[in-house]
Coordinates of N, CA and C in Angstrom, one line a residue:
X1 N -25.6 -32.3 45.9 CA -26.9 -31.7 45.6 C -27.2 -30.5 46.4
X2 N -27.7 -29.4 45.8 CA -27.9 -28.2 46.3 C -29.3 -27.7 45.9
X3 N -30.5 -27.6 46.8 CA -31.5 -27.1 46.4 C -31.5 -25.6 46.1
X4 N -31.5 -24.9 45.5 CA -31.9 -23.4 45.0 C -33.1 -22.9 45.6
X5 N -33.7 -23.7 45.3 CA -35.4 -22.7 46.0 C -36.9 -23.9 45.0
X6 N -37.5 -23.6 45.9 CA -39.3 -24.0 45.7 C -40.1 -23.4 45.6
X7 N -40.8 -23.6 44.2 CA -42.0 -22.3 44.4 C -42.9 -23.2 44.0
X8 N -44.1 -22.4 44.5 CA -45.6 -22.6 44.6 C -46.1 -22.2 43.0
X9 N -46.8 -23.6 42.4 CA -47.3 -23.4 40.8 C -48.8 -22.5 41.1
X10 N -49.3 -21.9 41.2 CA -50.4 -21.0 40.7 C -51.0 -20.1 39.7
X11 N -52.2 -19.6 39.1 CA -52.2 -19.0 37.6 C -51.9 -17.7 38.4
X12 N -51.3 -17.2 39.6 CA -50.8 -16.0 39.9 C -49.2 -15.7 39.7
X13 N -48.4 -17.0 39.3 CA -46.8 -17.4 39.8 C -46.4 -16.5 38.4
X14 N -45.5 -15.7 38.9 CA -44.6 -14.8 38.1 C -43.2 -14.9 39.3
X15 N -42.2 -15.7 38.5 CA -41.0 -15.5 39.1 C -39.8 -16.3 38.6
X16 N -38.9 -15.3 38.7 CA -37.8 -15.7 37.5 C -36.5 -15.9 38.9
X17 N -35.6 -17.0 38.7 CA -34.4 -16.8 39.4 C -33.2 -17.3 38.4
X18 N -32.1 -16.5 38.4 CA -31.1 -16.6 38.0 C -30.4 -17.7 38.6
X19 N -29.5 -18.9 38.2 CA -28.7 -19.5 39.0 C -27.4 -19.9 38.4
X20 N -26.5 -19.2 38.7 CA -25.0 -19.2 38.6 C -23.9 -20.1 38.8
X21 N -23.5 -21.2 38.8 CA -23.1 -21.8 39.5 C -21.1 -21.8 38.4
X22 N -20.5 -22.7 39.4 CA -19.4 -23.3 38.8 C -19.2 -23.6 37.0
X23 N -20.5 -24.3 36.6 CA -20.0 -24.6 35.7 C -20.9 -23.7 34.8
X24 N -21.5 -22.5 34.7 CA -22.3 -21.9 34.1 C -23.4 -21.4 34.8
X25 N -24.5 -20.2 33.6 CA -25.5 -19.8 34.0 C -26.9 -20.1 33.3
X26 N -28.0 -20.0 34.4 CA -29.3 -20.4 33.6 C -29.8 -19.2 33.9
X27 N -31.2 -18.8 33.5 CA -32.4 -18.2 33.9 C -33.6 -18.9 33.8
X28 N -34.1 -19.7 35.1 CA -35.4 -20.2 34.8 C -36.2 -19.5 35.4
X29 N -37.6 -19.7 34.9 CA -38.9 -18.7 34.4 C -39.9 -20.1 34.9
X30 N -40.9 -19.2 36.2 CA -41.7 -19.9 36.4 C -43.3 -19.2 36.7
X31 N -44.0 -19.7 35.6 CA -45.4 -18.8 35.8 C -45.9 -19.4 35.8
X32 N -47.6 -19.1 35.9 CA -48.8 -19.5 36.2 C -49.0 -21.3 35.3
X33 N -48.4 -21.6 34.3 CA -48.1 -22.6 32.9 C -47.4 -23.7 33.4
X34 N -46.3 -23.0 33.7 CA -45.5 -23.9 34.2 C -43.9 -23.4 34.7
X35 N -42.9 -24.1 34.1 CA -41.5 -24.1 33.9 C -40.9 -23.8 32.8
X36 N -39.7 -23.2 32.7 CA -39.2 -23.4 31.6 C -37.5 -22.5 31.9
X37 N -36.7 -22.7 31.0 CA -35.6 -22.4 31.4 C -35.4 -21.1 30.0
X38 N -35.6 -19.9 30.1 CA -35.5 -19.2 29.4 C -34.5 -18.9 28.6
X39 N -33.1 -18.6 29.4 CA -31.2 -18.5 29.0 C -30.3 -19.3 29.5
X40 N -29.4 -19.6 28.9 CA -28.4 -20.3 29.2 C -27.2 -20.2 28.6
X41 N -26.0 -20.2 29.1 CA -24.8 -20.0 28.1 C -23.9 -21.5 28.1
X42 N -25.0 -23.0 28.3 CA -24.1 -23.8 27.5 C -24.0 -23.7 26.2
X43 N -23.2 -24.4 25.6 CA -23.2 -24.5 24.4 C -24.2 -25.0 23.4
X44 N -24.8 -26.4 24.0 CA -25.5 -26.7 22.8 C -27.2 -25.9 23.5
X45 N -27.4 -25.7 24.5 CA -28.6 -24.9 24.9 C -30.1 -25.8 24.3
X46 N -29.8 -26.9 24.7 CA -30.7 -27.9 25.1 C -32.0 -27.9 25.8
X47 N -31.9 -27.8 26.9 CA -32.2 -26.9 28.1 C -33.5 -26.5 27.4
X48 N -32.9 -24.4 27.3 CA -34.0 -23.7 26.9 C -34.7 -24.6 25.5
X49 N -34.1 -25.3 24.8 CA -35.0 -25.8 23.4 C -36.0 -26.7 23.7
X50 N -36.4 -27.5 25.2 CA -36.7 -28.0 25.8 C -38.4 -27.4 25.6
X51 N -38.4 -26.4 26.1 CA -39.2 -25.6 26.0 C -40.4 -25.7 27.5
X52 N -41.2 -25.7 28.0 CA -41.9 -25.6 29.5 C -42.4 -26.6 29.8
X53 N -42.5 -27.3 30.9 CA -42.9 -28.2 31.7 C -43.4 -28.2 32.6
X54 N -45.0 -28.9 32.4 CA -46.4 -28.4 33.0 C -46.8 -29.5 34.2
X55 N -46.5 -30.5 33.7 CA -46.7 -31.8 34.8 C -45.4 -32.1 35.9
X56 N -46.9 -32.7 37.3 CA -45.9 -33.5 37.8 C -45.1 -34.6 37.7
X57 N -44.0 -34.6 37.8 CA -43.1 -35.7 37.3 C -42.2 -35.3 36.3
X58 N -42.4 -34.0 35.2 CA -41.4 -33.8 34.5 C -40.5 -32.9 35.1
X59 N -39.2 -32.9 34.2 CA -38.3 -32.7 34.6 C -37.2 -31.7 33.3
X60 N -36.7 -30.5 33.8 CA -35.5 -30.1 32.9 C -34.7 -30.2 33.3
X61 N -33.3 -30.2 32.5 CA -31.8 -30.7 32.9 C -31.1 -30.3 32.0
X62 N -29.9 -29.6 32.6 CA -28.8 -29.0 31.6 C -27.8 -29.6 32.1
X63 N -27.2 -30.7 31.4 CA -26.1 -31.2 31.3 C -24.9 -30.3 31.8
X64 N -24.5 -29.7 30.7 CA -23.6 -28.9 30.9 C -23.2 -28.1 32.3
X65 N -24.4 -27.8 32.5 CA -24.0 -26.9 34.5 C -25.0 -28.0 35.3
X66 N -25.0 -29.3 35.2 CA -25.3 -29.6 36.5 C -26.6 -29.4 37.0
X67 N -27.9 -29.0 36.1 CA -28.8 -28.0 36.4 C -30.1 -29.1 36.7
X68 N -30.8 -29.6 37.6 CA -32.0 -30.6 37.3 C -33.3 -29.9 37.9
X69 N -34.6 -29.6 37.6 CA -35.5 -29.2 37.8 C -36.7 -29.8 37.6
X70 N -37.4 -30.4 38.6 CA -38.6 -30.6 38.6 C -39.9 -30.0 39.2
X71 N -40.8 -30.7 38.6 CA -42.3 -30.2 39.2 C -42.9 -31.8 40.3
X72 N -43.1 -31.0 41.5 CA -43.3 -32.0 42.4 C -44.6 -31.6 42.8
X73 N -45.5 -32.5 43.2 CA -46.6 -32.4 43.8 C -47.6 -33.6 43.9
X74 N -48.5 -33.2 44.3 CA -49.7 -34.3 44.3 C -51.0 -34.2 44.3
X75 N -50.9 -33.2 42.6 CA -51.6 -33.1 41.8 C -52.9 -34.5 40.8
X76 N -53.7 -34.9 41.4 CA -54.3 -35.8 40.5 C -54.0 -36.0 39.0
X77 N -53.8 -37.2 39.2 CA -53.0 -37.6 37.6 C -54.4 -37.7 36.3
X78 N -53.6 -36.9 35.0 CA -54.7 -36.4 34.2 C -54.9 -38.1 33.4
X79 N -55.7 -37.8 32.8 CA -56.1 -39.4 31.9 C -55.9 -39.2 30.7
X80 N -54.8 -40.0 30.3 CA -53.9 -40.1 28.8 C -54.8 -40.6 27.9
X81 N -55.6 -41.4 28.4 CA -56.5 -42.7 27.1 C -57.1 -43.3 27.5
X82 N -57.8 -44.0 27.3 CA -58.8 -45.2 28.1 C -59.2 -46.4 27.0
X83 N -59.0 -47.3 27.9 CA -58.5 -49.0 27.4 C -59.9 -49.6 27.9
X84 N -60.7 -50.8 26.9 CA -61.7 -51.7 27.6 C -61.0 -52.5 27.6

């Protein structure tokens, strides 16, 4: 396991990092929204069809290079539905 880097979610966050590795390349894209993995040169490009990820606890992952990304925090959890 190799951490790449952490960044802070804010509606001010503009910041893109490239990550290269052994088995391929990504470009993930992280702004004020959220996540999301913009390019990628696996094959089936999963990944970017994935599309952005706004909550804590989700997660992207490209098989193909090894690539896993989450949003971590401790964020108050939003309310899905309500049950009597």
């Amino acid at each position: 396991k190799v951490l790449v880097d952490q960044v802070e979610i804010t509606k001010d966050t503009h910041y893109k990092q490239e990550i290269q590795s052994q088995w391929g390349h990504n470009l993930v894209v992280v702004n004020g929204e959220g996540v999301y993995i913009e390019s990628a040169d696996c094959h089936d490009l999963i990944c970017v069809k994935d599309g952005m990820i706004t909550k804590v606890g989700e997660v992207l992952v490209c098989l193909p290079h090894k690539l896993l990304i989450e949003i971590k925090g401790s964020v108050e959890q939003e309310i899905d539905g309500i049950s009597q």
